[in-house]
């Protein structure tokens, strides 16, 4: 099993895997998901952007330092949401492994993260991140390396 960790504000190695059969992205993917629902008394809001980059090795990494508007993305107001996005990525990778699809050679940049001060919560960022990864971790975007 993966022993992942996620540390905000820096590029981190999430996990390494031995040289074993694995799945890798075919190409770079840029994804963006808006999880916005405006129903009276149940507003929900989360915006997540990711760049998933195939790597030629078995490492998995995450960087939340993507520059935006001359500032680093993970400034204090977004730190909790960035942490949720990283943890969700790790959870999905572990779920993929449990299903027999070990994904390796992946670097993820969090390129966008927008938080509403009232209507954003952890589950909204989990949902937005899971939606992105469900689109990316398909047979269309992955290939098998024996």
PDB file of N, CA and C in Angstrom, residues 42-146:
ATOM      1  N   UNK A  42     -28.543  26.115   1.022  1.00  0.00           N
ATOM      2  CA  UNK A  42     -27.564  25.028   0.848  1.00  0.00           C
ATOM      3  C   UNK A  42     -26.546  25.381  -0.232  1.00  0.00           C
ATOM      4  N   UNK A  43     -26.093  26.612  -0.264  1.00  0.00           N
ATOM      5  CA  UNK A  43     -25.112  26.991  -1.270  1.00  0.00           C
ATOM      6  C   UNK A  43     -23.837  26.189  -1.084  1.00  0.00           C
ATOM      7  N   UNK A  44     -23.204  25.877  -2.195  1.00  0.00           N
ATOM      8  CA  UNK A  44     -21.952  25.133  -2.173  1.00  0.00           C
ATOM      9  C   UNK A  44     -21.026  25.761  -3.190  1.00  0.00           C
ATOM     10  N   UNK A  45     -19.762  25.873  -2.841  1.00  0.00           N
ATOM     11  CA  UNK A  45     -18.841  26.567  -3.738  1.00  0.00           C
ATOM     12  C   UNK A  45     -17.433  26.033  -3.567  1.00  0.00           C
ATOM     13  N   UNK A  46     -16.814  25.620  -4.649  1.00  0.00           N
ATOM     14  CA  UNK A  46     -15.401  25.234  -4.662  1.00  0.00           C
ATOM     15  C   UNK A  46     -14.922  25.252  -6.107  1.00  0.00           C
ATOM     16  N   UNK A  47     -13.753  25.805  -6.325  1.00  0.00           N
ATOM     17  CA  UNK A  47     -13.140  25.783  -7.651  1.00  0.00           C
ATOM     18  C   UNK A  47     -11.736  25.202  -7.503  1.00  0.00           C
ATOM     19  N   UNK A  48     -11.433  24.210  -8.350  1.00  0.00           N
ATOM     20  CA  UNK A  48     -10.143  23.529  -8.305  1.00  0.00           C
ATOM     21  C   UNK A  48      -9.604  23.427  -9.726  1.00  0.00           C
ATOM     22  N   UNK A  49      -8.336  23.738  -9.888  1.00  0.00           N
ATOM     23  CA  UNK A  49      -7.641  23.534 -11.155  1.00  0.00           C
ATOM     24  C   UNK A  49      -6.415  22.682 -10.914  1.00  0.00           C
ATOM     25  N   UNK A  50      -6.134  21.772 -11.845  1.00  0.00           N
ATOM     26  CA  UNK A  50      -4.969  20.880 -11.708  1.00  0.00           C
ATOM     27  C   UNK A  50      -4.291  20.703 -13.049  1.00  0.00           C
ATOM     28  N   UNK A  51      -2.968  20.584 -12.992  1.00  0.00           N
ATOM     29  CA  UNK A  51      -2.185  20.180 -14.154  1.00  0.00           C
ATOM     30  C   UNK A  51      -1.568  18.848 -13.762  1.00  0.00           C
ATOM     31  N   UNK A  52      -1.945  17.776 -14.469  1.00  0.00           N
ATOM     32  CA  UNK A  52      -1.422  16.437 -14.207  1.00  0.00           C
ATOM     33  C   UNK A  52      -0.384  16.127 -15.283  1.00  0.00           C
ATOM     34  N   UNK A  53       0.849  15.903 -14.841  1.00  0.00           N
ATOM     35  CA  UNK A  53       1.982  15.787 -15.759  1.00  0.00           C
ATOM     36  C   UNK A  53       2.580  14.385 -15.647  1.00  0.00           C
ATOM     37  N   UNK A  54       2.635  13.651 -16.762  1.00  0.00           N
ATOM     38  CA  UNK A  54       3.282  12.331 -16.702  1.00  0.00           C
ATOM     39  C   UNK A  54       4.777  12.486 -16.457  1.00  0.00           C
ATOM     40  N   UNK A  55       5.331  11.575 -15.664  1.00  0.00           N
ATOM     41  CA  UNK A  55       6.748  11.587 -15.330  1.00  0.00           C
ATOM     42  C   UNK A  55       7.378  10.270 -15.791  1.00  0.00           C
ATOM     43  N   UNK A  56       8.669  10.290 -16.121  1.00  0.00           N
ATOM     44  CA  UNK A  56       9.319   9.075 -16.632  1.00  0.00           C
ATOM     45  C   UNK A  56       9.796   8.125 -15.541  1.00  0.00           C
ATOM     46  N   UNK A  57       9.369   8.332 -14.308  1.00  0.00           N
ATOM     47  CA  UNK A  57       9.828   7.499 -13.202  1.00  0.00           C
ATOM     48  C   UNK A  57       8.623   6.954 -12.443  1.00  0.00           C
ATOM     49  N   UNK A  58       8.852   6.341 -11.299  1.00  0.00           N
ATOM     50  CA  UNK A  58       7.761   5.782 -10.509  1.00  0.00           C
ATOM     51  C   UNK A  58       7.332   6.692  -9.364  1.00  0.00           C
ATOM     52  N   UNK A  59       7.781   7.930  -9.381  1.00  0.00           N
ATOM     53  CA  UNK A  59       7.448   8.844  -8.293  1.00  0.00           C
ATOM     54  C   UNK A  59       6.084   9.488  -8.496  1.00  0.00           C
ATOM     55  N   UNK A  60       5.482   9.874  -7.397  1.00  0.00           N
ATOM     56  CA  UNK A  60       4.256  10.657  -7.397  1.00  0.00           C
ATOM     57  C   UNK A  60       4.563  11.934  -6.628  1.00  0.00           C
ATOM     58  N   UNK A  61       4.205  13.084  -7.184  1.00  0.00           N
ATOM     59  CA  UNK A  61       4.508  14.322  -6.490  1.00  0.00           C
ATOM     60  C   UNK A  61       3.386  15.334  -6.665  1.00  0.00           C
ATOM     61  N   UNK A  62       3.376  16.295  -5.771  1.00  0.00           N
ATOM     62  CA  UNK A  62       2.359  17.343  -5.754  1.00  0.00           C
ATOM     63  C   UNK A  62       3.055  18.663  -5.486  1.00  0.00           C
ATOM     64  N   UNK A  63       2.636  19.699  -6.193  1.00  0.00           N
ATOM     65  CA  UNK A  63       3.156  21.037  -5.924  1.00  0.00           C
ATOM     66  C   UNK A  63       1.980  21.998  -5.867  1.00  0.00           C
ATOM     67  N   UNK A  64       1.916  22.753  -4.790  1.00  0.00           N
ATOM     68  CA  UNK A  64       0.850  23.746  -4.677  1.00  0.00           C
ATOM     69  C   UNK A  64       1.427  25.154  -4.677  1.00  0.00           C
ATOM     70  N   UNK A  65       2.553  25.321  -5.369  1.00  0.00           N
ATOM     71  CA  UNK A  65       3.192  26.621  -5.428  1.00  0.00           C
ATOM     72  C   UNK A  65       3.015  27.289  -6.786  1.00  0.00           C
ATOM     73  N   UNK A  66       1.999  26.909  -7.524  1.00  0.00           N
ATOM     74  CA  UNK A  66       1.794  27.498  -8.838  1.00  0.00           C
ATOM     75  C   UNK A  66       1.570  28.999  -8.693  1.00  0.00           C
ATOM     76  N   UNK A  67       2.385  29.833  -9.339  1.00  0.00           N
ATOM     77  CA  UNK A  67       2.221  31.281  -9.207  1.00  0.00           C
ATOM     78  C   UNK A  67       0.895  31.744  -9.818  1.00  0.00           C
ATOM     79  N   UNK A  68       0.253  32.660  -9.169  1.00  0.00           N
ATOM     80  CA  UNK A  68      -0.984  33.236  -9.698  1.00  0.00           C
ATOM     81  C   UNK A  68      -1.035  34.689  -9.271  1.00  0.00           C
ATOM     82  N   UNK A  69      -1.155  35.584 -10.233  1.00  0.00           N
ATOM     83  CA  UNK A  69      -1.228  37.016  -9.959  1.00  0.00           C
ATOM     84  C   UNK A  69      -0.027  37.493  -9.148  1.00  0.00           C
ATOM     85  N   UNK A  70       1.141  36.944  -9.444  1.00  0.00           N
ATOM     86  CA  UNK A  70       2.346  37.373  -8.757  1.00  0.00           C
ATOM     87  C   UNK A  70       2.481  36.872  -7.334  1.00  0.00           C
ATOM     88  N   UNK A  71       1.551  36.035  -6.877  1.00  0.00           N
ATOM     89  CA  UNK A  71       1.616  35.486  -5.524  1.00  0.00           C
ATOM     90  C   UNK A  71       1.646  33.973  -5.621  1.00  0.00           C
ATOM     91  N   UNK A  72       2.099  33.353  -4.566  1.00  0.00           N
ATOM     92  CA  UNK A  72       1.997  31.905  -4.540  1.00  0.00           C
ATOM     93  C   UNK A  72       0.548  31.521  -4.276  1.00  0.00           C
ATOM     94  N   UNK A  73       0.124  30.429  -4.894  1.00  0.00           N
ATOM     95  CA  UNK A  73      -1.264  29.997  -4.773  1.00  0.00           C
ATOM     96  C   UNK A  73      -1.640  29.696  -3.328  1.00  0.00           C
ATOM     97  N   UNK A  74      -0.774  29.015  -2.615  1.00  0.00           N
ATOM     98  CA  UNK A  74      -1.155  28.518  -1.296  1.00  0.00           C
ATOM     99  C   UNK A  74      -0.916  29.556  -0.200  1.00  0.00           C
ATOM    100  N   UNK A  75      -1.457  30.744  -0.380  1.00  0.00           N
ATOM    101  CA  UNK A  75      -1.346  31.688   0.718  1.00  0.00           C
ATOM    102  C   UNK A  75      -2.351  31.318   1.798  1.00  0.00           C
ATOM    103  N   UNK A  76      -2.256  31.951   2.926  1.00  0.00           N
ATOM    104  CA  UNK A  76      -2.901  31.481   4.148  1.00  0.00           C
ATOM    105  C   UNK A  76      -4.399  31.193   4.004  1.00  0.00           C
ATOM    106  N   UNK A  77      -5.144  32.028   3.294  1.00  0.00           N
ATOM    107  CA  UNK A  77      -6.599  31.822   3.193  1.00  0.00           C
ATOM    108  C   UNK A  77      -6.965  30.539   2.460  1.00  0.00           C
ATOM    109  N   UNK A  78      -6.038  30.049   1.637  1.00  0.00           N
ATOM    110  CA  UNK A  78      -6.321  28.846   0.845  1.00  0.00           C
ATOM    111  C   UNK A  78      -5.667  27.586   1.405  1.00  0.00           C
ATOM    112  N   UNK A  79      -4.859  27.733   2.437  1.00  0.00           N
ATOM    113  CA  UNK A  79      -4.067  26.592   2.912  1.00  0.00           C
ATOM    114  C   UNK A  79      -4.935  25.390   3.239  1.00  0.00           C
ATOM    115  N   UNK A  80      -6.070  25.593   3.884  1.00  0.00           N
ATOM    116  CA  UNK A  80      -6.912  24.449   4.266  1.00  0.00           C
ATOM    117  C   UNK A  80      -7.488  23.764   3.033  1.00  0.00           C
ATOM    118  N   UNK A  81      -7.883  24.523   2.016  1.00  0.00           N
ATOM    119  CA  UNK A  81      -8.454  23.927   0.808  1.00  0.00           C
ATOM    120  C   UNK A  81      -7.386  23.175   0.017  1.00  0.00           C
ATOM    121  N   UNK A  82      -6.190  23.743  -0.072  1.00  0.00           N
ATOM    122  CA  UNK A  82      -5.088  23.080  -0.770  1.00  0.00           C
ATOM    123  C   UNK A  82      -4.756  21.757  -0.084  1.00  0.00           C
ATOM    124  N   UNK A  83      -4.774  21.754   1.234  1.00  0.00           N
ATOM    125  CA  UNK A  83      -4.523  20.523   1.991  1.00  0.00           C
ATOM    126  C   UNK A  83      -5.585  19.467   1.659  1.00  0.00           C
ATOM    127  N   UNK A  84      -6.843  19.871   1.576  1.00  0.00           N
ATOM    128  CA  UNK A  84      -7.944  18.948   1.231  1.00  0.00           C
ATOM    129  C   UNK A  84      -7.740  18.378  -0.163  1.00  0.00           C
ATOM    130  N   UNK A  85      -7.357  19.219  -1.110  1.00  0.00           N
ATOM    131  CA  UNK A  85      -7.131  18.763  -2.485  1.00  0.00           C
ATOM    132  C   UNK A  85      -6.024  17.712  -2.505  1.00  0.00           C
ATOM    133  N   UNK A  86      -4.923  17.978  -1.813  1.00  0.00           N
ATOM    134  CA  UNK A  86      -3.826  17.013  -1.749  1.00  0.00           C
ATOM    135  C   UNK A  86      -4.233  15.707  -1.100  1.00  0.00           C
ATOM    136  N   UNK A  87      -4.973  15.783  -0.010  1.00  0.00           N
ATOM    137  CA  UNK A  87      -5.428  14.567   0.667  1.00  0.00           C
ATOM    138  C   UNK A  87      -6.394  13.775  -0.204  1.00  0.00           C
ATOM    139  N   UNK A  88      -7.231  14.471  -0.957  1.00  0.00           N
ATOM    140  CA  UNK A  88      -8.171  13.785  -1.845  1.00  0.00           C
ATOM    141  C   UNK A  88      -7.427  13.089  -2.974  1.00  0.00           C
ATOM    142  N   UNK A  89      -6.418  13.750  -3.534  1.00  0.00           N
ATOM    143  CA  UNK A  89      -5.586  13.114  -4.560  1.00  0.00           C
ATOM    144  C   UNK A  89      -4.978  11.817  -4.015  1.00  0.00           C
ATOM    145  N   UNK A  90      -4.437  11.886  -2.820  1.00  0.00           N
ATOM    146  CA  UNK A  90      -3.836  10.694  -2.214  1.00  0.00           C
ATOM    147  C   UNK A  90      -4.870   9.592  -2.003  1.00  0.00           C
ATOM    148  N   UNK A  91      -6.048   9.959  -1.509  1.00  0.00           N
ATOM    149  CA  UNK A  91      -7.107   8.970  -1.277  1.00  0.00           C
ATOM    150  C   UNK A  91      -7.505   8.286  -2.582  1.00  0.00           C
ATOM    151  N   UNK A  92      -7.619   9.051  -3.656  1.00  0.00           N
ATOM    152  CA  UNK A  92      -8.000   8.476  -4.954  1.00  0.00           C
ATOM    153  C   UNK A  92      -6.896   7.544  -5.459  1.00  0.00           C
ATOM    154  N   UNK A  93      -5.625   7.919  -5.284  1.00  0.00           N
ATOM    155  CA  UNK A  93      -4.532   7.036  -5.697  1.00  0.00           C
ATOM    156  C   UNK A  93      -4.558   5.719  -4.930  1.00  0.00           C
ATOM    157  N   UNK A  94      -4.843   5.781  -3.638  1.00  0.00           N
ATOM    158  CA  UNK A  94      -4.943   4.557  -2.830  1.00  0.00           C
ATOM    159  C   UNK A  94      -6.131   3.717  -3.288  1.00  0.00           C
ATOM    160  N   UNK A  95      -7.262   4.350  -3.589  1.00  0.00           N
ATOM    161  CA  UNK A  95      -8.434   3.622  -4.097  1.00  0.00           C
ATOM    162  C   UNK A  95      -8.125   2.957  -5.432  1.00  0.00           C
ATOM    163  N   UNK A  96      -7.402   3.662  -6.304  1.00  0.00           N
ATOM    164  CA  UNK A  96      -7.019   3.081  -7.594  1.00  0.00           C
ATOM    165  C   UNK A  96      -6.120   1.859  -7.375  1.00  0.00           C
ATOM    166  N   UNK A  97      -5.189   1.977  -6.430  1.00  0.00           N
ATOM    167  CA  UNK A  97      -4.295   0.851  -6.136  1.00  0.00           C
ATOM    168  C   UNK A  97      -5.079  -0.340  -5.599  1.00  0.00           C
ATOM    169  N   UNK A  98      -6.028  -0.082  -4.709  1.00  0.00           N
ATOM    170  CA  UNK A  98      -6.839  -1.170  -4.149  1.00  0.00           C
ATOM    171  C   UNK A  98      -7.649  -1.863  -5.237  1.00  0.00           C
ATOM    172  N   UNK A  99      -8.000  -1.130  -6.292  1.00  0.00           N
ATOM    173  CA  UNK A  99      -8.753  -1.692  -7.410  1.00  0.00           C
ATOM    174  C   UNK A  99      -7.840  -2.359  -8.443  1.00  0.00           C
ATOM    175  N   UNK A 100      -6.518  -2.411  -8.161  1.00  0.00           N
ATOM    176  CA  UNK A 100      -5.598  -3.084  -9.063  1.00  0.00           C
ATOM    177  C   UNK A 100      -4.937  -2.193 -10.084  1.00  0.00           C
ATOM    178  N   UNK A 101      -5.089  -0.890  -9.975  1.00  0.00           N
ATOM    179  CA  UNK A 101      -4.500   0.044 -10.929  1.00  0.00           C
ATOM    180  C   UNK A 101      -3.535   0.953 -10.171  1.00  0.00           C
ATOM    181  N   UNK A 102      -2.255   0.558 -10.144  1.00  0.00           N
ATOM    182  CA  UNK A 102      -1.229   1.347  -9.463  1.00  0.00           C
ATOM    183  C   UNK A 102      -0.796   2.460 -10.413  1.00  0.00           C
ATOM    184  N   UNK A 103      -1.083   3.685 -10.061  1.00  0.00           N
ATOM    185  CA  UNK A 103      -0.733   4.832 -10.895  1.00  0.00           C
ATOM    186  C   UNK A 103       0.594   5.386 -10.400  1.00  0.00           C
ATOM    187  N   UNK A 104       1.565   5.494 -11.317  1.00  0.00           N
ATOM    188  CA  UNK A 104       2.890   6.000 -10.973  1.00  0.00           C
ATOM    189  C   UNK A 104       3.309   7.046 -11.996  1.00  0.00           C
ATOM    190  N   UNK A 105       4.467   7.641 -11.753  1.00  0.00           N
ATOM    191  CA  UNK A 105       4.990   8.615 -12.707  1.00  0.00           C
ATOM    192  C   UNK A 105       4.048   9.778 -12.914  1.00  0.00           C
ATOM    193  N   UNK A 106       3.619  10.400 -11.812  1.00  0.00           N
ATOM    194  CA  UNK A 106       2.618  11.464 -11.895  1.00  0.00           C
ATOM    195  C   UNK A 106       3.049  12.653 -11.047  1.00  0.00           C
ATOM    196  N   UNK A 107       3.012  13.817 -11.648  1.00  0.00           N
ATOM    197  CA  UNK A 107       3.202  15.058 -10.902  1.00  0.00           C
ATOM    198  C   UNK A 107       1.947  15.898 -11.066  1.00  0.00           C
ATOM    199  N   UNK A 108       1.472  16.444  -9.970  1.00  0.00           N
ATOM    200  CA  UNK A 108       0.258  17.260  -9.994  1.00  0.00           C
ATOM    201  C   UNK A 108       0.579  18.654  -9.476  1.00  0.00           C
ATOM    202  N   UNK A 109       0.288  19.661 -10.285  1.00  0.00           N
ATOM    203  CA  UNK A 109       0.331  21.057  -9.842  1.00  0.00           C
ATOM    204  C   UNK A 109      -1.093  21.506  -9.577  1.00  0.00           C
ATOM    205  N   UNK A 110      -1.335  22.060  -8.402  1.00  0.00           N
ATOM    206  CA  UNK A 110      -2.624  22.706  -8.152  1.00  0.00           C
ATOM    207  C   UNK A 110      -2.505  24.099  -8.748  1.00  0.00           C
ATOM    208  N   UNK A 111      -3.245  24.357  -9.790  1.00  0.00           N
ATOM    209  CA  UNK A 111      -3.114  25.617 -10.527  1.00  0.00           C
ATOM    210  C   UNK A 111      -4.182  26.633 -10.159  1.00  0.00           C
ATOM    211  N   UNK A 112      -5.255  26.178  -9.541  1.00  0.00           N
ATOM    212  CA  UNK A 112      -6.336  27.088  -9.200  1.00  0.00           C
ATOM    213  C   UNK A 112      -7.052  26.573  -7.966  1.00  0.00           C
ATOM    214  N   UNK A 113      -7.375  27.497  -7.093  1.00  0.00           N
ATOM    215  CA  UNK A 113      -8.129  27.145  -5.897  1.00  0.00           C
ATOM    216  C   UNK A 113      -8.864  28.409  -5.463  1.00  0.00           C
ATOM    217  N   UNK A 114     -10.175  28.356  -5.485  1.00  0.00           N
ATOM    218  CA  UNK A 114     -10.985  29.516  -5.100  1.00  0.00           C
ATOM    219  C   UNK A 114     -11.917  29.095  -3.986  1.00  0.00           C
ATOM    220  N   UNK A 115     -11.892  29.869  -2.923  1.00  0.00           N
ATOM    221  CA  UNK A 115     -12.677  29.583  -1.733  1.00  0.00           C
ATOM    222  C   UNK A 115     -13.655  30.712  -1.490  1.00  0.00           C
ATOM    223  N   UNK A 116     -14.896  30.377  -1.224  1.00  0.00           N
ATOM    224  CA  UNK A 116     -15.889  31.362  -0.798  1.00  0.00           C
ATOM    225  C   UNK A 116     -15.885  31.376   0.727  1.00  0.00           C
ATOM    226  N   UNK A 117     -15.805  32.551   1.341  1.00  0.00           N
ATOM    227  CA  UNK A 117     -15.657  32.590   2.803  1.00  0.00           C
ATOM    228  C   UNK A 117     -16.819  31.976   3.576  1.00  0.00           C
ATOM    229  N   UNK A 118     -17.989  31.882   2.975  1.00  0.00           N
ATOM    230  CA  UNK A 118     -19.152  31.333   3.678  1.00  0.00           C
ATOM    231  C   UNK A 118     -19.574  29.982   3.124  1.00  0.00           C
ATOM    232  N   UNK A 119     -19.591  29.846   1.821  1.00  0.00           N
ATOM    233  CA  UNK A 119     -20.230  28.694   1.189  1.00  0.00           C
ATOM    234  C   UNK A 119     -19.286  27.561   0.792  1.00  0.00           C
ATOM    235  N   UNK A 120     -18.016  27.660   1.137  1.00  0.00           N
ATOM    236  CA  UNK A 120     -17.088  26.578   0.838  1.00  0.00           C
ATOM    237  C   UNK A 120     -16.887  25.712   2.073  1.00  0.00           C
ATOM    238  N   UNK A 121     -16.786  24.422   1.828  1.00  0.00           N
ATOM    239  CA  UNK A 121     -16.473  23.506   2.924  1.00  0.00           C
ATOM    240  C   UNK A 121     -15.587  22.392   2.374  1.00  0.00           C
ATOM    241  N   UNK A 122     -15.087  21.584   3.267  1.00  0.00           N
ATOM    242  CA  UNK A 122     -14.195  20.497   2.884  1.00  0.00           C
ATOM    243  C   UNK A 122     -14.819  19.603   1.821  1.00  0.00           C
ATOM    244  N   UNK A 123     -16.063  19.212   2.015  1.00  0.00           N
ATOM    245  CA  UNK A 123     -16.681  18.257   1.085  1.00  0.00           C
ATOM    246  C   UNK A 123     -16.812  18.817  -0.331  1.00  0.00           C
ATOM    247  N   UNK A 124     -16.912  20.134  -0.468  1.00  0.00           N
ATOM    248  CA  UNK A 124     -17.019  20.723  -1.806  1.00  0.00           C
ATOM    249  C   UNK A 124     -15.699  20.577  -2.559  1.00  0.00           C
ATOM    250  N   UNK A 125     -14.567  20.758  -1.865  1.00  0.00           N
ATOM    251  CA  UNK A 125     -13.270  20.583  -2.511  1.00  0.00           C
ATOM    252  C   UNK A 125     -12.969  19.118  -2.766  1.00  0.00           C
ATOM    253  N   UNK A 126     -13.419  18.250  -1.887  1.00  0.00           N
ATOM    254  CA  UNK A 126     -13.285  16.812  -2.126  1.00  0.00           C
ATOM    255  C   UNK A 126     -14.038  16.435  -3.397  1.00  0.00           C
ATOM    256  N   UNK A 127     -15.265  16.907  -3.539  1.00  0.00           N
ATOM    257  CA  UNK A 127     -16.086  16.569  -4.706  1.00  0.00           C
ATOM    258  C   UNK A 127     -15.471  17.112  -5.991  1.00  0.00           C
ATOM    259  N   UNK A 128     -15.022  18.366  -5.978  1.00  0.00           N
ATOM    260  CA  UNK A 128     -14.421  18.954  -7.176  1.00  0.00           C
ATOM    261  C   UNK A 128     -13.160  18.188  -7.580  1.00  0.00           C
ATOM    262  N   UNK A 129     -12.320  17.846  -6.613  1.00  0.00           N
ATOM    263  CA  UNK A 129     -11.082  17.107  -6.902  1.00  0.00           C
ATOM    264  C   UNK A 129     -11.391  15.712  -7.413  1.00  0.00           C
ATOM    265  N   UNK A 130     -12.325  15.011  -6.779  1.00  0.00           N
ATOM    266  CA  UNK A 130     -12.701  13.671  -7.240  1.00  0.00           C
ATOM    267  C   UNK A 130     -13.261  13.707  -8.664  1.00  0.00           C
ATOM    268  N   UNK A 131     -14.018  14.739  -8.996  1.00  0.00           N
ATOM    269  CA  UNK A 131     -14.568  14.862 -10.347  1.00  0.00           C
ATOM    270  C   UNK A 131     -13.450  14.997 -11.374  1.00  0.00           C
ATOM    271  N   UNK A 132     -12.468  15.825 -11.069  1.00  0.00           N
ATOM    272  CA  UNK A 132     -11.323  15.977 -11.973  1.00  0.00           C
ATOM    273  C   UNK A 132     -10.606  14.638 -12.153  1.00  0.00           C
ATOM    274  N   UNK A 133     -10.304  13.976 -11.061  1.00  0.00           N
ATOM    275  CA  UNK A 133      -9.535  12.730 -11.141  1.00  0.00           C
ATOM    276  C   UNK A 133     -10.324  11.612 -11.807  1.00  0.00           C
ATOM    277  N   UNK A 134     -11.635  11.602 -11.642  1.00  0.00           N
ATOM    278  CA  UNK A 134     -12.464  10.604 -12.336  1.00  0.00           C
ATOM    279  C   UNK A 134     -12.366  10.801 -13.851  1.00  0.00           C
ATOM    280  N   UNK A 135     -12.272  12.040 -14.299  1.00  0.00           N
ATOM    281  CA  UNK A 135     -12.110  12.311 -15.735  1.00  0.00           C
ATOM    282  C   UNK A 135     -10.729  11.891 -16.224  1.00  0.00           C
ATOM    283  N   UNK A 136      -9.719  12.011 -15.373  1.00  0.00           N
ATOM    284  CA  UNK A 136      -8.335  11.772 -15.788  1.00  0.00           C
ATOM    285  C   UNK A 136      -7.911  10.311 -15.695  1.00  0.00           C
ATOM    286  N   UNK A 137      -8.361   9.605 -14.684  1.00  0.00           N
ATOM    287  CA  UNK A 137      -7.917   8.236 -14.459  1.00  0.00           C
ATOM    288  C   UNK A 137      -8.842   7.253 -15.164  1.00  0.00           C
ATOM    289  N   UNK A 138      -8.898   7.362 -16.484  1.00  0.00           N
ATOM    290  CA  UNK A 138      -9.709   6.477 -17.312  1.00  0.00           C
ATOM    291  C   UNK A 138      -8.811   5.791 -18.342  1.00  0.00           C
ATOM    292  N   UNK A 139      -9.331   4.773 -18.988  1.00  0.00           N
ATOM    293  CA  UNK A 139      -8.577   4.068 -20.023  1.00  0.00           C
ATOM    294  C   UNK A 139      -8.167   5.008 -21.149  1.00  0.00           C
ATOM    295  N   UNK A 140      -8.943   6.042 -21.390  1.00  0.00           N
ATOM    296  CA  UNK A 140      -8.628   7.004 -22.451  1.00  0.00           C
ATOM    297  C   UNK A 140      -7.326   7.754 -22.167  1.00  0.00           C
ATOM    298  N   UNK A 141      -7.050   8.015 -20.890  1.00  0.00           N
ATOM    299  CA  UNK A 141      -5.897   8.846 -20.518  1.00  0.00           C
ATOM    300  C   UNK A 141      -4.728   8.075 -19.909  1.00  0.00           C
ATOM    301  N   UNK A 142      -4.903   6.796 -19.619  1.00  0.00           N
ATOM    302  CA  UNK A 142      -3.858   6.008 -18.984  1.00  0.00           C
ATOM    303  C   UNK A 142      -3.374   4.892 -19.903  1.00  0.00           C
ATOM    304  N   UNK A 143      -2.137   4.480 -19.717  1.00  0.00           N
ATOM    305  CA  UNK A 143      -1.647   3.295 -20.412  1.00  0.00           C
ATOM    306  C   UNK A 143      -0.929   2.404 -19.411  1.00  0.00           C
ATOM    307  N   UNK A 144      -0.881   1.130 -19.720  1.00  0.00           N
ATOM    308  CA  UNK A 144      -0.322   0.110 -18.823  1.00  0.00           C
ATOM    309  C   UNK A 144       1.138  -0.140 -19.162  1.00  0.00           C
ATOM    310  N   UNK A 145       1.985  -0.210 -18.123  1.00  0.00           N
ATOM    311  CA  UNK A 145       3.399  -0.543 -18.291  1.00  0.00           C
ATOM    312  C   UNK A 145       3.649  -1.849 -17.535  1.00  0.00           C
ATOM    313  N   UNK A 146       3.892  -2.939 -18.243  1.00  0.00           N
ATOM    314  CA  UNK A 146       4.128  -4.226 -17.567  1.00  0.00           C
ATOM    315  C   UNK A 146       5.449  -4.249 -16.809  1.00  0.00           C
TER     316      UNK A 146
END
